[in-house]
N, CA, C and O of each residue as an XYZ file, in Angstrom:
516
protein
N      48.690     -2.441    -36.378
C      48.443     -3.388    -37.547
C      47.319     -2.799    -38.364
O      46.236     -2.458    -37.887
N      47.667     -2.707    -39.645
C      46.786     -2.131    -40.723
C      45.638     -3.164    -40.999
O      45.850     -4.374    -40.920
N      44.536     -2.691    -41.294
C      43.407     -3.457    -41.637
C      43.003     -3.259    -43.052
O      42.237     -2.347    -43.362
N      43.487     -4.068    -43.897
C      43.291     -3.769    -45.394
C      41.859     -3.562    -45.867
O      41.583     -2.698    -46.700
N      40.949     -4.372    -45.321
C      39.576     -4.309    -45.779
C      38.972     -2.844    -45.383
O      38.394     -2.130    -46.202
N      39.169     -2.519    -44.114
C      38.786     -1.266    -43.643
C      39.368     -0.090    -44.478
O      38.659      0.826    -44.897
N      40.665     -0.175    -44.685
C      41.379      0.902    -45.527
C      40.654      0.847    -46.942
O      40.313      1.931    -47.416
N      40.412     -0.201    -47.593
C      39.827     -0.185    -48.880
C      38.365      0.512    -48.760
O      38.037      1.441    -49.498
N      37.570      0.003    -47.818
C      36.311      0.573    -47.745
C      36.316      2.153    -47.496
O      35.545      2.887    -48.115
N      37.183      2.607    -46.605
C      37.301      4.064    -46.359
C      37.880      4.790    -47.626
O      37.450      5.894    -47.959
N      38.836      4.157    -48.300
C      39.285      4.761    -49.532
C      38.248      4.950    -50.491
O      38.124      6.022    -51.084
N      37.425      3.885    -50.698
C      36.217      3.910    -51.760
C      35.328      4.914    -51.275
O      34.878      5.718    -52.091
N      34.988      4.999    -50.010
C      34.018      6.086    -49.593
C      34.512      7.449    -49.795
O      33.731      8.304    -50.212
N      35.708      7.728    -49.545
C      36.435      9.014    -49.831
C      36.219      9.355    -51.246
O      35.706     10.417    -51.601
N      36.655      8.352    -52.115
C      36.568      8.563    -53.607
C      35.137      9.040    -54.046
O      35.012      9.981    -54.829
N      33.988      8.321    -53.484
C      32.745      8.560    -53.806
C      32.359     10.049    -53.293
O      31.607     10.762    -53.958
N      32.849     10.412    -52.229
C      32.542     11.765    -51.671
C      33.127     12.801    -52.609
O      32.486     13.789    -52.967
N      34.374     12.540    -52.995
C      35.130     13.517    -53.880
C      34.344     13.668    -55.264
O      34.142     14.777    -55.759
N      33.913     12.474    -55.853
C      33.184     12.531    -57.112
C      31.916     13.365    -56.907
O      31.562     14.202    -57.738
N      31.237     13.114    -55.768
C      30.029     13.940    -55.523
C      30.397     15.404    -55.430
O      29.679     16.225    -56.002
N      31.377     15.760    -54.807
C      31.870     17.174    -54.715
C      32.138     17.713    -56.192
O      31.747     18.827    -56.541
N      32.763     16.933    -56.950
C      33.103     17.288    -58.324
C      31.896     17.627    -59.184
O      31.986     18.441    -60.103
N      30.776     17.004    -58.882
C      29.502     17.128    -59.634
C      28.777     18.479    -59.375
O      27.924     18.901    -60.157
N      29.126     19.101    -58.314
C      28.466     20.333    -57.915
C      29.505     21.489    -57.919
O      30.544     21.436    -58.577
N      29.149     22.525    -57.144
C      29.979     23.706    -57.070
C      30.025     23.850    -55.430
O      29.031     23.860    -54.704
N      31.373     23.959    -55.012
C      31.685     23.955    -53.607
C      31.866     25.414    -53.236
O      32.627     26.115    -53.903
N      31.240     25.870    -52.262
C      31.463     27.169    -51.630
C      32.443     27.048    -50.351
O      32.119     26.386    -49.366
N      33.565     27.684    -50.438
C      34.552     27.571    -49.331
C      34.836     28.924    -48.891
O      34.301     29.872    -49.466
N      35.705     29.108    -47.833
C      36.004     30.256    -47.130
C      36.859     31.236    -47.901
O      36.495     32.404    -48.032
N      37.971     30.789    -48.405
C      38.857     31.625    -49.180
C      39.608     31.234    -50.293
O      39.342     30.142    -50.796
N      40.549     31.964    -50.799
C      41.263     31.503    -52.064
C      42.117     30.459    -51.899
O      42.361     29.755    -52.880
N      42.704     30.182    -50.675
C      43.600     29.079    -50.380
C      42.739     27.725    -50.421
O      43.229     26.705    -50.907
N      41.632     27.747    -49.972
C      40.638     26.706    -50.008
C      40.356     26.381    -51.583
O      40.396     25.224    -52.004
N      40.090     27.411    -52.348
C      39.747     27.227    -53.706
C      40.909     26.605    -54.438
O      40.730     25.694    -55.246
N      42.022     27.061    -54.175
C      43.334     26.505    -54.761
C      43.553     24.993    -54.450
O      43.933     24.196    -55.308
N      43.256     24.625    -53.023
C      43.418     23.249    -52.593
C      42.492     22.316    -53.319
O      42.872     21.221    -53.733
N      41.159     22.811    -53.479
C      40.280     21.923    -54.067
C      40.462     21.867    -55.633
O      40.098     20.869    -56.254
N      41.058     23.011    -56.294
C      41.303     22.872    -57.597
C      42.263     21.797    -57.854
O      42.160     21.088    -58.855
N      43.233     21.643    -56.950
C      44.295     20.449    -57.198
C      43.570     19.121    -57.037
O      44.103     18.104    -57.480
N      42.458     19.068    -56.467
C      41.702     17.792    -56.471
C      40.636     17.724    -57.516
O      39.772     16.847    -57.508
N      40.720     18.722    -58.469
C      39.782     18.799    -59.638
C      38.366     19.053    -59.149
O      37.433     18.566    -59.786
N      38.144     19.770    -58.078
C      36.822     20.092    -57.567
C      36.595     21.702    -57.870
O      37.376     22.546    -57.432
N      35.607     21.983    -58.553
C      35.227     23.320    -58.833
C      34.697     24.044    -57.588
O      33.729     23.537    -57.023
N      35.199     25.110    -57.129
C      34.807     25.915    -55.980
C      34.914     27.307    -56.102
O      35.699     27.810    -56.906
N      34.109     28.047    -55.288
C      34.174     29.499    -55.325
C      34.322     29.857    -53.820
O      33.933     29.114    -52.919
N      34.957     31.142    -53.618
C      35.200     31.603    -52.268
C      33.905     32.169    -51.764
O      33.041     32.510    -52.571
N      33.722     32.289    -50.445
C      32.737     33.054    -49.713
C      32.582     34.432    -50.346
O      31.493     34.887    -50.697
N      33.795     35.087    -50.471
C      33.560     36.515    -51.074
C      33.006     36.522    -52.475
O      32.257     37.420    -52.862
N      33.389     35.494    -53.243
C      32.896     35.546    -54.714
C      31.343     35.201    -54.677
O      30.566     35.737    -55.467
N      30.942     34.304    -53.748
C      29.570     33.910    -53.666
C      28.735     35.154    -53.126
O      27.743     35.534    -53.748
N      29.133     35.745    -52.026
C      28.503     36.834    -51.386
C      28.381     38.078    -52.354
O      27.360     38.765    -52.394
N      29.468     38.309    -53.111
C      29.554     39.352    -54.210
C      28.879     39.002    -55.404
O      28.859     39.864    -56.283
N      28.296     37.866    -55.632
C      27.601     37.437    -56.713
C      28.417     37.199    -57.989
O      27.834     37.243    -59.073
N      29.729     36.948    -57.924
C      30.675     36.714    -58.958
C      30.865     35.237    -59.217
O      31.974     34.702    -59.195
N      29.698     34.582    -59.472
C      29.783     33.194    -59.735
C      29.215     32.791    -61.027
O      29.226     31.592    -61.308
N      28.703     33.676    -61.880
C      28.317     33.330    -63.188
C      26.924     32.650    -63.316
O      26.495     31.995    -62.366
N      26.249     32.778    -64.390
C      24.988     32.317    -64.488
C      24.918     30.797    -64.648
O      23.840     30.254    -64.409
N      25.953     30.070    -65.025
C      25.878     28.680    -65.124
C      25.806     27.968    -63.813
O      25.344     26.830    -63.728
N      26.261     28.637    -62.798
C      26.243     28.061    -61.373
C      24.830     27.807    -60.929
O      24.681     26.973    -60.036
N      23.815     28.382    -61.404
C      22.417     28.194    -60.998
C      21.661     27.285    -61.854
O      20.433     27.364    -61.890
N      22.319     26.408    -62.562
C      21.508     25.435    -63.285
C      20.826     24.531    -62.394
O      21.396     24.155    -61.370
N      19.652     24.141    -62.686
C      18.803     23.402    -61.878
C      19.426     21.946    -61.514
O      19.150     21.365    -60.464
N      20.206     21.482    -62.403
C      20.826     20.129    -62.107
C      22.053     20.224    -61.287
O      22.696     19.200    -61.058
N      22.440     21.401    -60.816
C      23.625     21.590    -60.077
C      23.314     21.624    -58.612
O      22.241     22.074    -58.209
N      24.231     21.156    -57.813
C      24.105     21.326    -56.331
C      25.351     22.082    -55.727
O      26.498     21.892    -56.131
N      25.033     22.903    -54.782
C      25.980     23.642    -54.089
C      26.390     22.867    -52.830
O      25.528     22.476    -52.043
N      27.689     22.642    -52.632
C      28.201     22.162    -51.330
C      28.912     23.227    -50.535
O      29.875     23.848    -50.985
N      28.451     23.395    -49.454
C      28.902     24.498    -48.569
C      29.870     23.824    -47.683
O      29.454     23.099    -46.779
N      31.147     24.011    -47.879
C      32.297     23.287    -47.126
C      33.063     24.361    -46.450
O      33.864     24.985    -47.146
N      32.942     24.658    -45.246
C      33.589     25.579    -44.417
C      34.487     24.813    -43.452
O      34.377     23.606    -43.236
N      35.486     25.713    -42.829
C      36.285     25.102    -41.785
C      35.580     24.807    -40.595
O      34.603     25.507    -40.329
N      35.904     23.904    -39.845
C      35.358     23.484    -38.596
C      35.791     24.380    -37.386
O      36.398     23.981    -36.392
N      35.387     25.627    -37.632
C      35.678     26.564    -36.457
C      34.443     27.663    -36.488
O      33.526     27.567    -37.302
N      34.520     28.606    -35.608
C      33.420     29.550    -35.469
C      33.255     30.425    -36.682
O      32.155     30.780    -37.106
N      34.400     30.748    -37.208
C      34.320     31.667    -38.527
C      33.644     30.915    -39.726
O      32.945     31.478    -40.568
N      33.931     29.595    -39.702
C      33.417     28.668    -40.801
C      31.970     28.528    -40.407
O      31.175     28.586    -41.345
N      31.512     28.367    -39.288
C      30.088     28.125    -38.941
C      29.267     29.482    -39.308
O      28.151     29.441    -39.826
N      29.917     30.638    -38.996
C      29.152     31.920    -39.312
C      29.044     32.055    -40.814
O      27.962     32.369    -41.310
N      30.123     31.832    -41.571
C      30.048     31.938    -43.077
C      28.962     31.001    -43.609
O      28.121     31.403    -44.413
N      28.993     29.689    -43.126
C      28.140     28.613    -43.561
C      26.711     29.146    -43.385
O      25.916     29.035    -44.318
N      26.338     29.741    -42.185
C      25.021     30.292    -41.969
C      24.596     31.415    -42.949
O      23.451     31.441    -43.398
N      25.489     32.305    -43.263
C      25.179     33.333    -44.207
C      25.033     32.730    -45.507
O      24.031     33.103    -46.118
N      25.802     31.865    -46.110
C      25.638     31.223    -47.495
C      24.303     30.525    -47.504
O      23.546     30.705    -48.457
N      23.952     29.704    -46.457
C      22.677     29.023    -46.453
C      21.511     29.914    -46.475
O      20.498     29.611    -47.104
N      21.631     31.088    -45.756
C      20.626     32.160    -45.815
C      20.291     32.581    -47.295
O      19.151     32.564    -47.758
N      21.419     32.960    -47.980
C      21.378     33.409    -49.253
C      20.852     32.375    -50.176
O      20.050     32.704    -51.050
N      21.267     31.081    -50.035
C      20.860     30.154    -51.001
C      19.292     29.852    -50.780
O      18.604     29.391    -51.691
N      18.829     30.118    -49.624
C      17.430     29.831    -49.306
C      16.576     31.057    -49.881
O      15.364     30.927    -50.049
N      17.252     32.269    -50.183
C      16.501     33.379    -50.628
C      16.413     33.378    -52.100
O      15.563     34.074    -52.656
N      17.269     32.614    -52.796
C      17.362     32.589    -54.293
C      16.045     31.985    -54.884
O      15.600     30.904    -54.499
N      15.487     32.709    -55.789
C      14.220     31.960    -56.498
C      14.644     30.749    -57.093
O      15.790     30.586    -57.512
N      13.698     29.844    -57.144
C      13.810     28.658    -57.721
C      14.348     27.438    -56.731
O      14.569     27.628    -55.535
N      14.517     26.237    -57.354
C      14.909     25.254    -56.420
C      16.419     25.067    -56.471
O      16.942     24.320    -57.297
N      17.043     25.698    -55.653
C      18.481     25.616    -55.407
C      18.753     24.418    -54.507
O      18.202     24.381    -53.407
N      19.559     23.438    -54.895
C      19.891     22.317    -54.043
C      21.253     22.593    -53.521
O      22.180     22.951    -54.247
N      21.352     22.400    -52.131
C      22.619     22.523    -51.454
C      22.704     21.580    -50.312
O      21.698     21.149    -49.749
N      24.067     21.226    -49.934
C      24.357     20.312    -48.911
C      25.372     20.943    -48.008
O      26.340     21.492    -48.533
N      25.258     20.923    -46.756
C      26.171     21.413    -45.786
C      26.865     20.178    -45.033
O      27.763     20.404    -44.222
N      26.467     18.949    -45.290
C      27.105     17.870    -44.513
C      28.314     17.182    -45.322
O      29.237     16.720    -44.651
N      28.355     17.104    -46.478
C      29.380     16.402    -47.063
C      30.813     16.792    -46.805
O      31.719     15.981    -46.609
N      30.953     18.233    -46.823
C      32.270     18.709    -46.434
C      32.658     18.422    -44.974
O      33.815     18.170    -44.635
N      31.685     18.473    -44.192
C      32.043     18.222    -42.791
C      32.461     16.735    -42.524
O      33.303     16.394    -41.694
N      31.703     15.840    -43.402
C      32.010     14.387    -43.292
C      33.447     14.124    -43.843
O      34.163     13.261    -43.334
N      33.846     14.885    -44.889
C      35.236     14.642    -45.399
C      36.283     15.158    -44.366
O      37.317     14.522    -44.158
N      36.005     16.282    -43.746
C      36.919     16.693    -42.654
C      37.000     15.765    -41.438
O      38.063     15.562    -40.852
N      35.934     15.258    -41.112
C      35.975     14.273    -39.952
C      36.701     12.951    -40.452
O      37.560     12.428    -39.742
N      36.376     12.465    -41.576
C      37.034     11.235    -42.166
C      38.638     11.358    -42.239
O      39.400     10.409    -42.053
N      39.028     12.671    -42.538
C      40.428     12.835    -42.759
C      41.184     13.306    -41.469
O      42.411     13.325    -41.365
N      40.303     13.680    -40.512
C      40.922     13.981    -39.111
C      41.462     15.401    -39.230
O      42.424     15.716    -38.528
N      40.905     16.300    -40.082
C      41.444     17.676    -40.296
C      40.212     18.706    -39.854
O      39.052     18.347    -39.653
N      40.701     20.015    -39.752
C      39.746     21.032    -39.376
C      39.526     22.076    -40.419
O      38.605     22.888    -40.325
N      40.401     22.054    -41.450
C      40.238     23.128    -42.464
C      40.258     22.508    -43.929
O      40.901     21.496    -44.212
N      39.565     23.151    -44.732
C      39.562     22.741    -46.194
C      40.847     22.754    -46.828
O      41.127     21.912    -47.681
N      41.763     23.778    -46.421
C      43.082     23.972    -46.987
C      43.917     22.718    -46.663
O      44.844     22.465    -47.431
N      43.703     21.935    -45.654
C      44.584     20.789    -45.283
C      44.047     19.621    -46.109
O      44.745     18.609    -46.159
N      42.909     19.649    -46.748
C      42.405     18.570    -47.490
C      43.231     17.889    -48.624
O      43.229     16.665    -48.754
N      43.920     18.702    -49.421
C      44.730     18.181    -50.546
C      45.758     17.134    -50.120
O      45.858     16.041    -50.676
N      46.535     17.549    -49.072
C      47.600     16.636    -48.612
C      46.987     15.358    -48.099
O      47.461     14.279    -48.454
N      45.963     15.427    -47.283
C      45.340     14.271    -46.677
C      44.695     13.409    -47.629
O      44.819     12.186    -47.560
N      44.008     13.987    -48.520
C      43.347     13.156    -49.687
C      44.465     12.456    -50.533
O      44.286     11.292    -50.892
N      45.512     13.067    -50.836
C      46.466     12.451    -51.592
C      47.061     11.292    -50.909
O      47.310     10.249    -51.512
N      47.314     11.484    -49.518
C      47.868     10.479    -48.608
C      47.021      9.209    -48.672
O      47.477      8.103    -48.962
N      45.639      9.491    -48.348
C      44.675      8.414    -48.434
C      44.616      7.682    -49.678
O      44.625      6.451    -49.651
N      44.558      8.302    -50.731
C      44.378      7.675    -52.043
C      45.592      6.902    -52.500
O      45.516      5.890    -53.197
N      46.822      7.490    -52.025
C      48.026      6.715    -52.460
C      48.486      5.651    -51.484
O      49.132      4.675    -51.866
N      48.156      5.843    -50.256
C      48.596      4.773    -49.353
C      47.625      4.083    -48.421
O      47.935      3.222    -47.597
N      46.353      4.583    -48.659
C      45.302      3.962    -47.799
C      45.077      4.651    -46.535
O      45.874      5.522    -46.186
N      44.037      4.337    -45.791
C      43.753      4.921    -44.529
C      44.162      4.022    -43.343
O      43.910      2.817    -43.350
N      44.756      4.594    -42.393
C      45.224      3.745    -41.222
C      44.157      3.617    -40.229
O      44.344      2.964    -39.203
């Protein structure tokens, strides 16, 4: 039996999370993740682009936050650790968050960023079961 109130609450929570992600720059593992988030209108860069410094100067605006959103596996954890180390070394006050992406994965019951597009569309169009 579907619980409409719970579905609405989870749907609104997901929408807020996506809006937060849209306000920042999301660092993900690879190009397929970038493409998936682009379909959700979320600006993201790949781990390789970030490590290589190919993110452009506008990315470091003080009012911007970086969201580090890696897959829920060993490789994702290793890349997340490297990104956080680099963000901590950048001069100035760089704001970043490593929890929001994890919360989205958990809410959707998925383990990779690439899976997010399909699940987000499903939740927003039909509700959460």
